Short mmCIF file of C-alpha atoms and ligand atoms in Angstrom, two decimals:
data_model
loop_
_atom_site.label_atom_id
_atom_site.label_comp_id
_atom_site.label_asym_id
_atom_site.label_seq_id
_atom_site.Cartn_x
_atom_site.Cartn_y
_atom_site.Cartn_z
CA CYS A 1 -24.94 -14.73 -14.06
CA LYS A 2 -22.04 -15.97 -12.06
CA VAL A 3 -21.11 -16.27 -8.44
CA ARG A 4 -17.72 -14.71 -7.80
CA HIS A 5 -15.63 -15.53 -4.76
CA TYR A 6 -13.04 -13.20 -3.32
CA LYS A 7 -10.72 -13.56 -0.33
CA PHE A 8 -9.85 -10.32 1.44
CA ASN A 9 -7.24 -10.87 4.13
CA VAL A 10 -6.81 -7.70 6.15
CA VAL A 11 -3.12 -7.55 7.00
CA LEU A 12 -0.49 -4.99 7.94
CA LYS A 13 2.07 -4.01 5.33
CA ASN A 14 5.09 -1.85 5.96
CA THR A 15 4.99 0.90 3.35
CA THR A 16 7.35 3.76 2.47
CA ARG A 17 6.15 7.08 1.08
CA LEU A 18 7.64 10.58 1.41
CA CYS A 19 10.89 9.12 2.71
CA SER A 20 9.33 7.49 5.75
CA SER A 21 7.81 4.11 6.51
CA LYS A 22 4.84 2.96 8.53
CA PRO A 23 2.79 -0.21 8.78
CA ILE A 24 -0.55 0.29 7.03
CA VAL A 25 -3.74 -1.76 7.09
CA THR A 26 -4.28 -3.35 3.67
CA VAL A 27 -6.24 -6.05 1.90
CA ASN A 28 -3.89 -8.88 0.86
CA GLY A 29 -0.85 -6.60 1.39
CA LYS A 30 -1.83 -4.33 -1.50
CA PHE A 31 -2.14 -0.54 -1.53
CA PRO A 32 -4.41 0.51 -3.16
CA GLY A 33 -6.24 -2.76 -2.60
CA PRO A 34 -7.20 -5.39 -5.20
CA THR A 35 -9.84 -4.60 -7.81
CA LEU A 36 -13.08 -6.52 -7.47
CA TYR A 37 -14.25 -7.52 -10.98
CA ALA A 38 -17.75 -8.74 -11.77
CA ARG A 39 -20.56 -8.37 -14.27
CA GLU A 40 -24.00 -6.88 -13.94
CA ASP A 41 -26.35 -9.19 -11.99
CA ASP A 42 -23.49 -11.36 -10.66
CA THR A 43 -23.48 -12.45 -7.05
CA VAL A 44 -20.32 -11.63 -5.14
CA LEU A 45 -19.06 -13.37 -2.01
CA VAL A 46 -16.14 -11.72 -0.28
CA LYS A 47 -14.67 -13.48 2.72
CA VAL A 48 -13.03 -10.81 4.86
CA ARG A 49 -10.60 -12.15 7.45
CA ASN A 50 -9.42 -9.65 10.01
CA LEU A 51 -5.76 -10.38 10.74
CA VAL A 52 -4.92 -7.00 12.29
CA ASN A 53 -5.32 -5.63 15.77
CA HIS A 54 -8.14 -3.29 14.77
CA ASN A 55 -11.89 -3.61 14.20
CA VAL A 56 -12.71 -3.83 10.48
CA THR A 57 -15.73 -3.53 8.20
CA ILE A 58 -15.84 -3.14 4.42
CA HIS A 59 -18.40 -1.05 2.55
CA TRP A 60 -19.18 -1.60 -1.14
CA HIS A 61 -19.75 2.04 -1.93
CA GLY A 62 -22.55 2.49 -4.44
CA VAL A 63 -23.65 -1.16 -4.49
CA ARG A 64 -27.38 -0.93 -3.90
CA GLN A 65 -27.56 -4.01 -1.64
CA ILE A 66 -31.19 -4.60 -2.49
CA ARG A 67 -32.67 -6.36 0.58
CA THR A 68 -29.13 -7.29 1.70
CA GLY A 69 -28.32 -4.44 4.07
CA TRP A 70 -26.36 -6.95 6.17
CA ALA A 71 -23.64 -6.73 3.54
CA ASP A 72 -23.50 -2.94 3.29
CA GLY A 73 -20.70 -2.49 5.80
CA PRO A 74 -20.86 0.77 7.81
CA ALA A 75 -19.87 -0.08 11.39
CA TYR A 76 -22.71 0.21 13.93
CA ILE A 77 -25.19 1.09 11.18
CA THR A 78 -25.66 -2.23 9.37
CA GLN A 79 -23.23 -4.46 11.21
CA CYS A 80 -21.00 -4.77 14.24
CA PRO A 81 -17.31 -4.67 13.33
CA ILE A 82 -15.34 -7.80 12.44
CA LEU A 83 -13.14 -8.23 15.50
CA PRO A 84 -9.45 -9.12 15.28
CA GLY A 85 -9.15 -12.80 14.39
CA GLN A 86 -12.75 -13.03 13.11
CA SER A 87 -14.12 -13.21 9.59
CA TYR A 88 -17.34 -12.35 7.78
CA VAL A 89 -18.60 -13.17 4.29
CA TYR A 90 -20.17 -10.23 2.46
CA ASN A 91 -22.78 -11.72 0.13
CA PHE A 92 -24.53 -9.45 -2.35
CA THR A 93 -25.86 -9.27 -5.89
CA LEU A 94 -25.12 -6.51 -8.38
CA THR A 95 -28.71 -6.24 -9.56
CA GLY A 96 -29.00 -3.93 -12.57
CA GLN A 97 -25.70 -2.24 -11.83
CA ARG A 98 -22.61 -1.78 -13.98
CA GLY A 99 -19.77 0.70 -13.97
CA THR A 100 -17.07 1.80 -11.57
CA LEU A 101 -17.55 1.90 -7.81
CA LEU A 102 -15.19 1.50 -4.87
CA TRP A 103 -14.91 -0.57 -1.74
CA HIS A 104 -13.48 0.84 1.45
CA ALA A 105 -13.24 0.22 5.17
CA HIS A 106 -16.11 1.85 7.06
CA VAL A 107 -14.88 2.15 10.61
CA ASN A 108 -12.95 5.10 12.04
CA TRP A 109 -10.36 6.38 9.53
CA LEU A 110 -9.26 2.99 8.27
CA ARG A 111 -10.34 3.69 4.73
CA SER A 112 -7.29 5.93 4.23
CA THR A 113 -5.35 2.80 3.26
CA LEU A 114 -8.08 0.16 3.05
CA HIS A 115 -9.76 0.79 -0.29
CA GLY A 116 -9.89 -0.43 -3.88
CA ALA A 117 -11.90 -0.40 -7.10
CA ILE A 118 -15.07 -2.28 -7.99
CA VAL A 119 -15.36 -2.79 -11.75
CA ILE A 120 -18.74 -4.09 -12.88
CA LEU A 121 -18.79 -4.93 -16.58
CA PRO A 122 -22.05 -5.01 -18.53
CA LYS A 123 -23.71 -8.40 -18.98
CA LEU A 124 -21.88 -10.66 -21.42
CA GLY A 125 -22.58 -9.50 -24.99
CA VAL A 126 -24.02 -6.13 -23.96
CA PRO A 127 -21.95 -3.25 -25.37
CA TYR A 128 -21.19 0.06 -23.70
CA PRO A 129 -23.33 2.95 -24.97
CA PHE A 130 -20.11 4.58 -26.23
CA PRO A 131 -17.27 3.48 -28.55
CA LYS A 132 -15.53 0.36 -27.29
CA PRO A 133 -12.22 1.30 -25.65
CA ASN A 134 -9.03 -0.56 -26.61
CA LYS A 135 -8.08 -0.82 -22.98
CA GLU A 136 -9.40 0.00 -19.51
CA LEU A 137 -7.39 1.43 -16.62
CA VAL A 138 -8.27 2.02 -12.96
CA ILE A 139 -7.00 5.28 -11.44
CA ILE A 140 -7.42 5.66 -7.68
CA LEU A 141 -6.79 9.04 -6.11
CA GLY A 142 -5.94 9.16 -2.42
CA GLU A 143 -4.25 10.98 0.43
CA TRP A 144 -1.22 10.01 2.48
CA TRP A 145 -0.31 10.91 6.03
CA LYS A 146 3.17 10.23 7.34
CA SER A 147 1.69 9.42 10.74
CA ASP A 148 -0.89 6.75 11.47
CA THR A 149 -4.31 8.14 10.45
CA GLU A 150 -5.98 6.64 13.53
CA ASP A 151 -3.58 8.75 15.63
CA VAL A 152 -4.34 11.83 13.52
CA ILE A 153 -8.07 11.69 14.24
CA ASN A 154 -7.74 10.52 17.84
CA GLU A 155 -5.53 13.50 18.68
CA ALA A 156 -7.99 15.85 17.01
CA LEU A 157 -10.89 14.41 19.01
CA LYS A 158 -8.91 14.89 22.21
CA SER A 159 -8.06 18.51 21.44
CA GLY A 160 -11.43 19.49 19.94
CA LEU A 161 -9.64 21.01 16.94
CA ALA A 162 -9.42 20.01 13.29
CA PRO A 163 -7.11 17.10 12.45
CA ASN A 164 -3.88 17.58 10.52
CA VAL A 165 -4.25 17.70 6.77
CA SER A 166 -2.55 15.00 4.72
CA ASP A 167 1.10 15.15 3.68
CA ALA A 168 0.49 14.20 0.06
CA HIS A 169 -2.09 13.25 -2.51
CA THR A 170 -1.59 10.01 -4.39
CA ILE A 171 -2.41 8.58 -7.81
CA ASN A 172 -2.65 4.78 -7.67
CA GLY A 173 -0.86 4.94 -4.34
CA LEU A 174 2.05 7.16 -5.40
CA PRO A 175 2.53 10.88 -4.70
CA GLY A 176 4.60 11.66 -7.80
CA THR A 177 7.56 14.00 -7.78
CA VAL A 178 7.91 15.29 -4.24
CA SER A 179 10.36 17.80 -2.89
CA VAL A 180 9.56 18.84 0.66
CA ALA A 181 11.60 19.26 3.83
CA ASN A 182 14.26 16.54 4.01
CA CYS A 183 12.65 14.49 1.29
CA SER A 184 12.72 14.39 -2.44
CA THR A 185 11.47 11.32 -4.23
CA GLN A 186 10.36 10.19 -7.65
CA ASP A 187 7.50 7.86 -6.69
CA VAL A 188 5.65 8.49 -9.93
CA TYR A 189 2.84 6.33 -11.27
CA LYS A 190 3.42 5.70 -14.98
CA LEU A 191 0.48 5.06 -17.23
CA PRO A 192 1.82 3.39 -20.38
CA VAL A 193 -0.21 4.15 -23.53
CA GLU A 194 0.08 3.61 -27.26
CA SER A 195 -0.65 6.31 -29.81
CA GLY A 196 -3.98 6.29 -31.64
CA LYS A 197 -5.97 4.28 -29.13
CA THR A 198 -8.93 4.85 -26.84
CA TYR A 199 -8.61 4.14 -23.13
CA LEU A 200 -11.40 3.99 -20.58
CA LEU A 201 -10.14 5.58 -17.38
CA ARG A 202 -12.03 4.51 -14.28
CA ILE A 203 -11.22 7.38 -11.91
CA ILE A 204 -12.00 6.94 -8.21
CA ASN A 205 -11.58 9.44 -5.40
CA ALA A 206 -10.64 7.41 -2.33
CA ALA A 207 -9.23 10.42 -0.43
CA LEU A 208 -10.49 11.04 3.09
CA ASN A 209 -11.04 14.78 3.12
CA GLU A 210 -10.38 16.34 -0.27
CA GLU A 211 -12.43 16.92 -3.38
CA LEU A 212 -10.01 16.67 -6.28
CA PHE A 213 -9.48 18.10 -9.73
CA PHE A 214 -7.99 15.68 -12.25
CA LYS A 215 -6.26 16.76 -15.47
CA ILE A 216 -3.90 15.37 -18.10
CA ALA A 217 -1.53 17.64 -20.02
CA GLY A 218 -2.22 17.86 -23.76
CA HIS A 219 -5.37 15.70 -23.68
CA LEU A 220 -9.10 16.12 -23.34
CA LEU A 221 -11.29 13.57 -21.61
CA THR A 222 -14.77 12.44 -22.62
CA VAL A 223 -16.90 11.74 -19.54
CA VAL A 224 -19.27 8.80 -20.10
CA GLU A 225 -20.30 7.69 -16.62
CA VAL A 226 -20.33 8.83 -13.00
CA ASP A 227 -21.05 6.73 -9.91
CA ALA A 228 -21.81 3.73 -12.15
CA SER A 229 -24.54 5.54 -14.10
CA TYR A 230 -24.17 6.45 -17.77
CA VAL A 231 -24.18 10.14 -18.65
CA LYS A 232 -24.50 12.07 -21.91
CA PRO A 233 -20.90 12.11 -23.11
CA PHE A 234 -19.09 15.45 -23.00
CA LYS A 235 -15.52 16.62 -23.46
CA THR A 236 -13.60 18.41 -20.72
CA ASP A 237 -10.02 19.23 -19.76
CA THR A 238 -10.76 18.97 -16.03
CA ILE A 239 -12.66 16.41 -13.98
CA LEU A 240 -13.96 17.10 -10.48
CA VAL A 241 -14.34 14.09 -8.25
CA ALA A 242 -15.35 14.15 -4.59
CA PRO A 243 -14.48 11.45 -2.06
CA GLY A 244 -16.66 8.43 -2.79
CA GLN A 245 -17.41 9.52 -6.34
CA THR A 246 -16.21 7.80 -9.48
CA THR A 247 -15.89 9.06 -13.06
CA ASN A 248 -15.40 7.03 -16.20
CA ALA A 249 -13.79 8.97 -19.03
CA LEU A 250 -12.48 8.08 -22.46
CA LEU A 251 -8.97 9.19 -23.28
CA THR A 252 -7.92 9.26 -26.93
CA THR A 253 -4.17 9.10 -27.29
CA ASP A 254 -4.01 11.56 -30.16
CA GLN A 255 -0.35 12.53 -29.71
CA ASN A 256 2.41 10.60 -31.48
CA SER A 257 4.68 10.21 -28.52
CA GLY A 258 5.85 11.92 -25.37
CA LYS A 259 5.33 12.10 -21.62
CA TYR A 260 2.42 14.10 -20.22
CA THR A 261 1.84 15.04 -16.62
CA ILE A 262 -1.34 13.94 -14.84
CA VAL A 263 -2.35 16.01 -11.80
CA ALA A 264 -4.74 15.53 -8.88
CA SER A 265 -5.18 18.68 -6.79
CA THR A 266 -7.54 20.00 -4.13
CA PHE A 267 -10.81 21.77 -4.79
CA MET A 268 -12.07 23.73 -1.77
CA ASP A 269 -13.56 27.18 -2.26
CA SER A 270 -14.16 27.99 1.39
CA PRO A 271 -11.33 30.35 2.30
CA VAL A 272 -11.22 29.47 5.99
CA VAL A 273 -10.95 25.71 5.80
CA ALA A 274 -7.55 24.16 6.35
CA VAL A 275 -6.80 22.02 3.33
CA ASP A 276 -3.57 21.04 1.77
CA ASN A 277 -2.51 22.68 -1.47
CA LEU A 278 -0.72 19.55 -2.57
CA THR A 279 -0.76 18.16 -6.07
CA ALA A 280 -0.11 14.53 -6.86
CA THR A 281 1.48 13.87 -10.21
CA ALA A 282 1.70 10.87 -12.52
CA THR A 283 2.75 10.56 -16.15
CA LEU A 284 1.04 9.39 -19.27
CA HIS A 285 3.86 7.65 -21.06
CA TYR A 286 3.59 6.90 -24.80
CA THR A 287 5.44 3.75 -25.76
CA GLY A 288 8.60 4.40 -27.70
CA THR A 289 9.22 7.78 -26.06
CA LEU A 290 12.91 8.40 -25.42
CA ALA A 291 13.96 8.58 -21.79
CA THR A 292 15.48 12.01 -22.45
CA THR A 293 12.21 13.52 -23.75
CA PRO A 294 11.08 16.27 -21.39
CA THR A 295 7.67 15.78 -19.75
CA VAL A 296 4.86 18.11 -20.82
CA LEU A 297 3.71 19.88 -17.66
CA ILE A 298 0.30 21.21 -16.68
CA THR A 299 -0.88 23.61 -13.98
CA PRO A 300 -3.81 22.40 -11.90
CA PRO A 301 -6.73 24.81 -11.29
CA PRO A 302 -6.35 26.93 -8.14
CA ARG A 303 -7.93 25.32 -5.10
CA ASN A 304 -10.78 27.87 -5.08
CA ALA A 305 -11.69 27.47 -8.76
CA THR A 306 -15.47 27.50 -8.17
CA GLN A 307 -16.21 28.20 -11.82
CA VAL A 308 -14.16 25.23 -13.06
CA ALA A 309 -16.00 23.00 -10.60
CA ASN A 310 -19.42 24.38 -11.57
CA ASN A 311 -18.75 23.98 -15.28
CA PHE A 312 -18.02 20.33 -14.70
CA THR A 313 -21.03 19.59 -12.48
CA LYS A 314 -23.43 21.51 -14.71
CA ALA A 315 -22.38 19.39 -17.72
CA LEU A 316 -23.46 16.14 -16.05
CA LYS A 317 -26.76 14.77 -17.38
CA SER A 318 -28.19 11.27 -17.34
CA LEU A 319 -27.81 9.43 -20.62
CA ASN A 320 -31.59 8.91 -20.45
CA SER A 321 -31.73 6.72 -23.54
CA LYS A 322 -34.38 4.15 -24.40
CA LYS A 323 -32.17 1.43 -23.00
CA TYR A 324 -31.04 3.45 -19.98
CA PRO A 325 -33.95 5.68 -19.00
CA ALA A 326 -33.78 8.11 -16.09
CA ASN A 327 -36.63 7.01 -13.83
CA VAL A 328 -36.94 10.24 -11.87
CA PRO A 329 -39.79 10.20 -9.33
CA LEU A 330 -42.23 12.84 -10.61
CA THR A 331 -44.21 13.08 -7.39
CA VAL A 332 -42.85 13.43 -3.88
CA ASP A 333 -44.27 11.77 -0.75
CA HIS A 334 -41.60 13.08 1.64
CA SER A 335 -40.19 16.53 1.01
CA LEU A 336 -37.25 17.07 3.33
CA LEU A 337 -34.88 19.95 3.94
CA PHE A 338 -31.62 18.98 5.63
CA THR A 339 -29.04 21.52 6.70
CA VAL A 340 -25.47 20.31 6.66
CA GLY A 341 -22.70 22.09 8.47
CA LEU A 342 -20.56 22.46 11.52
CA GLY A 343 -21.18 23.49 15.11
CA ILE A 344 -19.37 24.00 18.39
CA ASN A 345 -20.25 21.97 21.47
CA PRO A 346 -18.91 22.10 25.02
CA CYS A 347 -16.01 19.78 25.79
CA PRO A 348 -14.57 20.34 29.26
CA SER A 349 -11.60 18.05 28.57
CA CYS A 350 -10.68 19.74 25.28
CA LYS A 351 -7.71 21.82 26.39
CA ALA A 352 -6.52 23.04 23.00
CA GLY A 353 -10.10 23.82 22.02
CA ASN A 354 -10.57 25.98 25.13
CA GLY A 355 -13.29 23.75 26.54
CA SER A 356 -15.16 23.31 23.29
CA ARG A 357 -14.97 21.08 20.26
CA VAL A 358 -15.90 21.30 16.63
CA VAL A 359 -18.84 19.07 15.74
CA ALA A 360 -20.97 18.64 12.64
CA ALA A 361 -24.69 18.12 12.21
CA VAL A 362 -27.64 17.46 9.91
CA ASN A 363 -30.63 19.65 10.86
CA ASN A 364 -28.65 20.59 13.94
CA VAL A 365 -28.51 16.98 15.15
CA THR A 366 -25.03 15.62 15.79
CA PHE A 367 -25.37 11.90 15.23
CA VAL A 368 -24.15 9.76 18.10
CA MET A 369 -22.87 6.35 17.02
CA PRO A 370 -24.73 3.53 18.79
CA THR A 371 -22.85 0.64 20.38
CA THR A 372 -24.90 -1.96 18.55
CA ALA A 373 -25.79 -1.89 14.85
CA LEU A 374 -28.99 -0.05 13.94
CA LEU A 375 -30.00 -2.69 11.39
CA GLN A 376 -29.84 -5.45 13.99
CA ALA A 377 -31.76 -3.32 16.50
CA HIS A 378 -34.40 -2.69 13.83
CA TYR A 379 -34.66 -6.32 12.70
CA PHE A 380 -34.76 -7.82 16.20
CA ASN A 381 -36.83 -4.98 17.61
CA THR A 382 -34.29 -4.05 20.28
CA GLN A 383 -35.52 -0.97 22.11
CA GLY A 384 -33.39 1.98 23.18
CA VAL A 385 -30.79 1.91 20.40
CA PHE A 386 -32.23 4.66 18.21
CA THR A 387 -35.24 6.96 17.97
CA THR A 388 -37.33 7.68 14.86
CA ASP A 389 -37.70 11.42 15.42
CA PHE A 390 -35.07 12.71 13.03
CA PRO A 391 -36.43 16.12 11.96
CA GLY A 392 -37.49 16.39 8.32
CA ASN A 393 -36.89 20.14 8.46
CA PRO A 394 -34.46 22.37 10.34
CA PRO A 395 -35.64 23.43 13.80
CA GLN A 396 -37.37 26.83 13.82
CA VAL A 397 -35.04 28.50 16.28
CA TYR A 398 -31.95 27.47 14.42
CA ASN A 399 -30.33 29.82 11.97
CA TYR A 400 -29.47 27.44 9.18
CA THR A 401 -28.89 29.91 6.43
CA ALA A 402 -25.84 29.99 4.24
CA THR A 403 -24.74 33.27 5.78
CA PRO A 404 -22.33 33.04 8.72
CA ALA A 405 -22.97 34.21 12.28
CA ALA A 406 -25.73 31.90 13.40
CA ALA A 407 -27.48 32.79 16.66
CA SER A 408 -26.28 29.60 18.27
CA SER A 409 -23.69 27.19 17.00
CA GLN A 410 -24.49 24.50 19.57
CA THR A 411 -26.04 21.31 18.25
CA THR A 412 -28.18 18.62 19.87
CA ASN A 413 -26.99 15.02 20.13
CA GLY A 414 -28.96 11.92 19.21
CA THR A 415 -29.12 8.61 17.38
CA LYS A 416 -32.13 9.54 15.29
CA VAL A 417 -33.38 7.99 12.06
CA TYR A 418 -35.99 9.18 9.55
CA ARG A 419 -38.55 6.49 8.79
CA LEU A 420 -39.87 5.91 5.27
CA PRO A 421 -42.67 3.60 4.11
CA PHE A 422 -41.61 1.11 1.44
CA ASN A 423 -41.70 2.53 -2.08
CA SER A 424 -42.43 6.10 -1.01
CA THR A 425 -40.75 8.85 -2.99
CA VAL A 426 -38.39 11.24 -1.29
CA GLN A 427 -36.96 14.63 -2.11
CA VAL A 428 -34.07 15.91 -0.02
CA VAL A 429 -32.76 19.44 -0.29
CA LEU A 430 -29.35 19.71 1.32
CA GLN A 431 -28.61 23.23 2.49
CA ASP A 432 -25.07 24.19 3.42
CA THR A 433 -24.87 26.44 6.48
CA GLY A 434 -22.49 29.19 7.46
CA VAL A 435 -22.12 28.02 11.05
CA ILE A 436 -18.36 28.50 11.55
CA ALA A 437 -18.00 28.75 7.77
CA PRO A 438 -19.82 27.69 4.62
CA GLU A 439 -18.07 24.74 3.05
CA SER A 440 -18.79 22.17 0.39
CA HIS A 441 -19.86 18.72 1.61
CA PRO A 442 -19.86 15.55 -0.53
CA ILE A 443 -22.95 13.77 0.81
CA HIS A 444 -23.30 10.02 0.25
CA LEU A 445 -26.47 7.96 0.58
CA HIS A 446 -26.15 4.20 1.08
CA GLY A 447 -28.57 1.74 -0.52
CA PHE A 448 -29.81 4.01 -3.33
CA ASN A 449 -28.93 6.03 -6.36
CA PHE A 450 -30.61 9.40 -6.46
CA PHE A 451 -31.35 11.95 -9.16
CA VAL A 452 -29.82 15.38 -8.69
CA VAL A 453 -32.73 17.59 -9.77
CA GLY A 454 -31.35 21.01 -8.87
CA SER A 455 -28.70 23.08 -7.14
CA GLY A 456 -27.94 26.72 -6.47
CA VAL A 457 -26.08 29.29 -4.43
CA GLY A 458 -27.40 30.93 -1.26
CA ASN A 459 -30.54 29.68 0.46
CA TYR A 460 -32.96 27.27 -1.16
CA ASP A 461 -36.29 28.92 -1.91
CA PRO A 462 -39.07 26.39 -2.60
CA LYS A 463 -41.17 29.05 -4.34
CA THR A 464 -38.70 29.82 -7.07
CA ASP A 465 -36.18 26.98 -7.10
CA ALA A 466 -38.50 23.96 -7.23
CA GLY A 467 -40.02 25.19 -10.50
CA ASN A 468 -36.64 24.96 -12.18
CA PHE A 469 -35.89 21.36 -11.28
CA ASN A 470 -34.69 19.06 -14.04
CA LEU A 471 -37.04 16.07 -13.96
CA VAL A 472 -36.06 14.84 -17.43
CA ASP A 473 -32.38 13.90 -17.47
CA PRO A 474 -30.83 14.78 -14.08
CA VAL A 475 -27.59 12.98 -13.29
CA GLU A 476 -28.01 9.81 -11.22
CA ARG A 477 -25.43 9.21 -8.51
CA ASN A 478 -24.75 8.09 -4.96
CA THR A 479 -22.58 10.99 -3.73
CA ILE A 480 -23.18 14.68 -4.40
CA GLY A 481 -21.27 17.81 -3.47
CA VAL A 482 -23.35 20.47 -1.71
CA PRO A 483 -21.94 23.73 -3.08
CA THR A 484 -20.21 26.02 -0.58
CA GLY A 485 -22.90 28.32 0.80
CA GLY A 486 -25.48 26.75 -1.50
CA TRP A 487 -27.90 23.86 -1.84
CA VAL A 488 -28.54 20.75 -3.88
CA ALA A 489 -31.77 18.76 -4.30
CA PHE A 490 -32.16 15.08 -5.08
CA ARG A 491 -34.95 12.52 -5.39
CA PHE A 492 -35.11 8.77 -4.89
CA ARG A 493 -37.63 5.99 -4.40
CA ALA A 494 -37.45 4.16 -1.07
CA ASP A 495 -37.63 0.71 -2.68
CA ASN A 496 -34.93 -0.92 -0.56
CA PRO A 497 -35.92 -1.99 2.95
CA GLY A 498 -33.30 -1.59 5.65
CA VAL A 499 -31.30 1.06 7.46
CA TRP A 500 -29.34 3.35 5.17
CA PHE A 501 -26.62 5.72 6.20
CA LEU A 502 -26.43 9.27 4.82
CA HIS A 503 -23.26 11.18 5.64
CA CYS A 504 -20.60 13.58 4.49
CA HIS A 505 -17.87 11.63 2.72
CA PHE A 506 -15.24 13.92 4.21
CA GLU A 507 -14.19 11.47 6.90
CA VAL A 508 -13.48 14.31 9.34
CA HIS A 509 -17.09 15.52 9.05
CA THR A 510 -18.49 12.02 9.49
CA THR A 511 -16.41 11.65 12.63
CA TRP A 512 -17.76 14.97 13.89
CA GLY A 513 -21.35 13.80 13.41
CA LEU A 514 -22.45 14.91 9.93
CA LYS A 515 -24.51 11.77 9.45
CA MET A 516 -27.99 10.32 9.87
CA ALA A 517 -29.86 7.25 8.65
CA PHE A 518 -33.07 6.42 6.85
CA LEU A 519 -35.07 3.45 8.03
CA VAL A 520 -37.06 1.98 5.15
CA ASP A 521 -39.85 -0.39 6.19
CA ASN A 522 -40.52 -3.72 4.53
CA GLY A 523 -43.11 -3.78 1.77
CA LYS A 524 -46.00 -6.23 1.65
CA GLY A 525 -44.98 -8.09 -1.52
CA PRO A 526 -43.01 -11.35 -1.60
CA ASN A 527 -39.72 -9.69 -2.56
CA GLU A 528 -40.09 -6.52 -0.58
CA SER A 529 -38.57 -7.34 2.77
CA LEU A 530 -35.10 -7.43 4.18
CA ILE A 531 -33.67 -10.96 4.05
CA PRO A 532 -32.75 -12.56 7.40
CA PRO A 533 -29.22 -11.90 8.68
CA PRO A 534 -26.47 -14.39 7.76
CA ASN A 535 -25.20 -16.72 10.50
CA ASP A 536 -21.72 -15.26 10.60
CA LEU A 537 -22.90 -11.65 11.06
CA PRO A 538 -20.56 -10.15 13.70
CA LYS A 539 -22.01 -9.43 17.13
CA CYS A 540 -21.38 -6.35 19.25
CU1 C2O B 601 -18.16 5.45 0.91
CU2 C2O B 601 -20.68 5.47 4.07
O1 C2O B 601 -19.31 5.49 2.55
#
């Protein structure tokens, strides 16, 4: 295994989209940012220099960070931010991991422009468990706001209302053919392909607040991996990818020539949520196609296409081969039920919100960000930063069901963690609530992969639902969509000591407090404790 060195200089870059320009925060002036390449078991050292007037951290989304929580990245959870003018070296090892992941800023809304791909190839000489592609391509889906995204969220927090939705979706940084008020552009990403070849598409959703459908006209895709875990290959015409999720799919270029539209469009089946109905387009461009050839178009699924989304998620199963077994915990030490949803809290200064603000909560607790990092407080035993009384079940008096009209929509505030002994097994059922409105939530857990053992609509019922769990080949991932008005259950083994963030990967919901953390204790063995913090770890 190798040690790979990367230099990430965080700099401003003036960028034009949708006929208007703004300075954006980038790594090395690139948007989307540079791809981090490595192989399984490599050690990666990324020196991040903050050259902008904004606090920065970078998270390596999906990298397990075994015993190296100091390199995980979420601000005030595992580290204090890198201040302007400062730098920090993220040092981690990709133990037993290969596939596609993403890196992104993990402070405020900076990840809207500060993100890129992580491509981890198998160890040298180890083949993929699917036919070798002729070529590999990274496809990053995103969102674009004409205004500064920090302003977008700050204004929303002041008013107590929801922030503005984005002005466009993007594919590899470009919105495609756009024709809106006072602007029509042809900023189209072109994917050049040759006929009769197989391409591995590494599709990443780096959008802030939108789950996305992804489709290519005239072509089927064979899904082979999600969130850097191999799955049983299956063919589909539509891929669903939530923020933070990744999907590897094989594309066979079985046409002779031509131009084919690629679309990325919103999936949100809650009727009351403000989302954009925008579609980003790109083109698959066969070499040798005449410029005059018309492009084959495709219609994206409607934004509320629940069935299309379900068909995709239901098809995902772990590869579970001899070489890549699904090690699902068969017994459970901690059985937890977490409600996820919104709430309304008093806010005397929120004029537009009529004295109240929208918040979000897990088990009715709206997480309050600490002013020093939880991991440091844990390691150095600093008192008063967090409490360990995060409820493992929803409070009795709280109507958490998937049906709207809860008795009270007010949440409690706290910086609470749930403590887990080393190597204990955990089952979490995430239950969407109808407080304000049921809505799907892509929930991400740092530090672990988990197995998605079940899901359903309505309220989770342990008596009937638990018996139907898939403990054989459930999909293994790091981010999972809780169905609108439904539930999802996952299991993992707490074999990674540290403090691990769990939150909705809709940035707006994270901001509103839909987050909590697990604190996993050290084990007793020689390689079962958190390593000491590096010397250059930023201080708060
Ligand atoms: Cu991709 Cu905590 O985030």
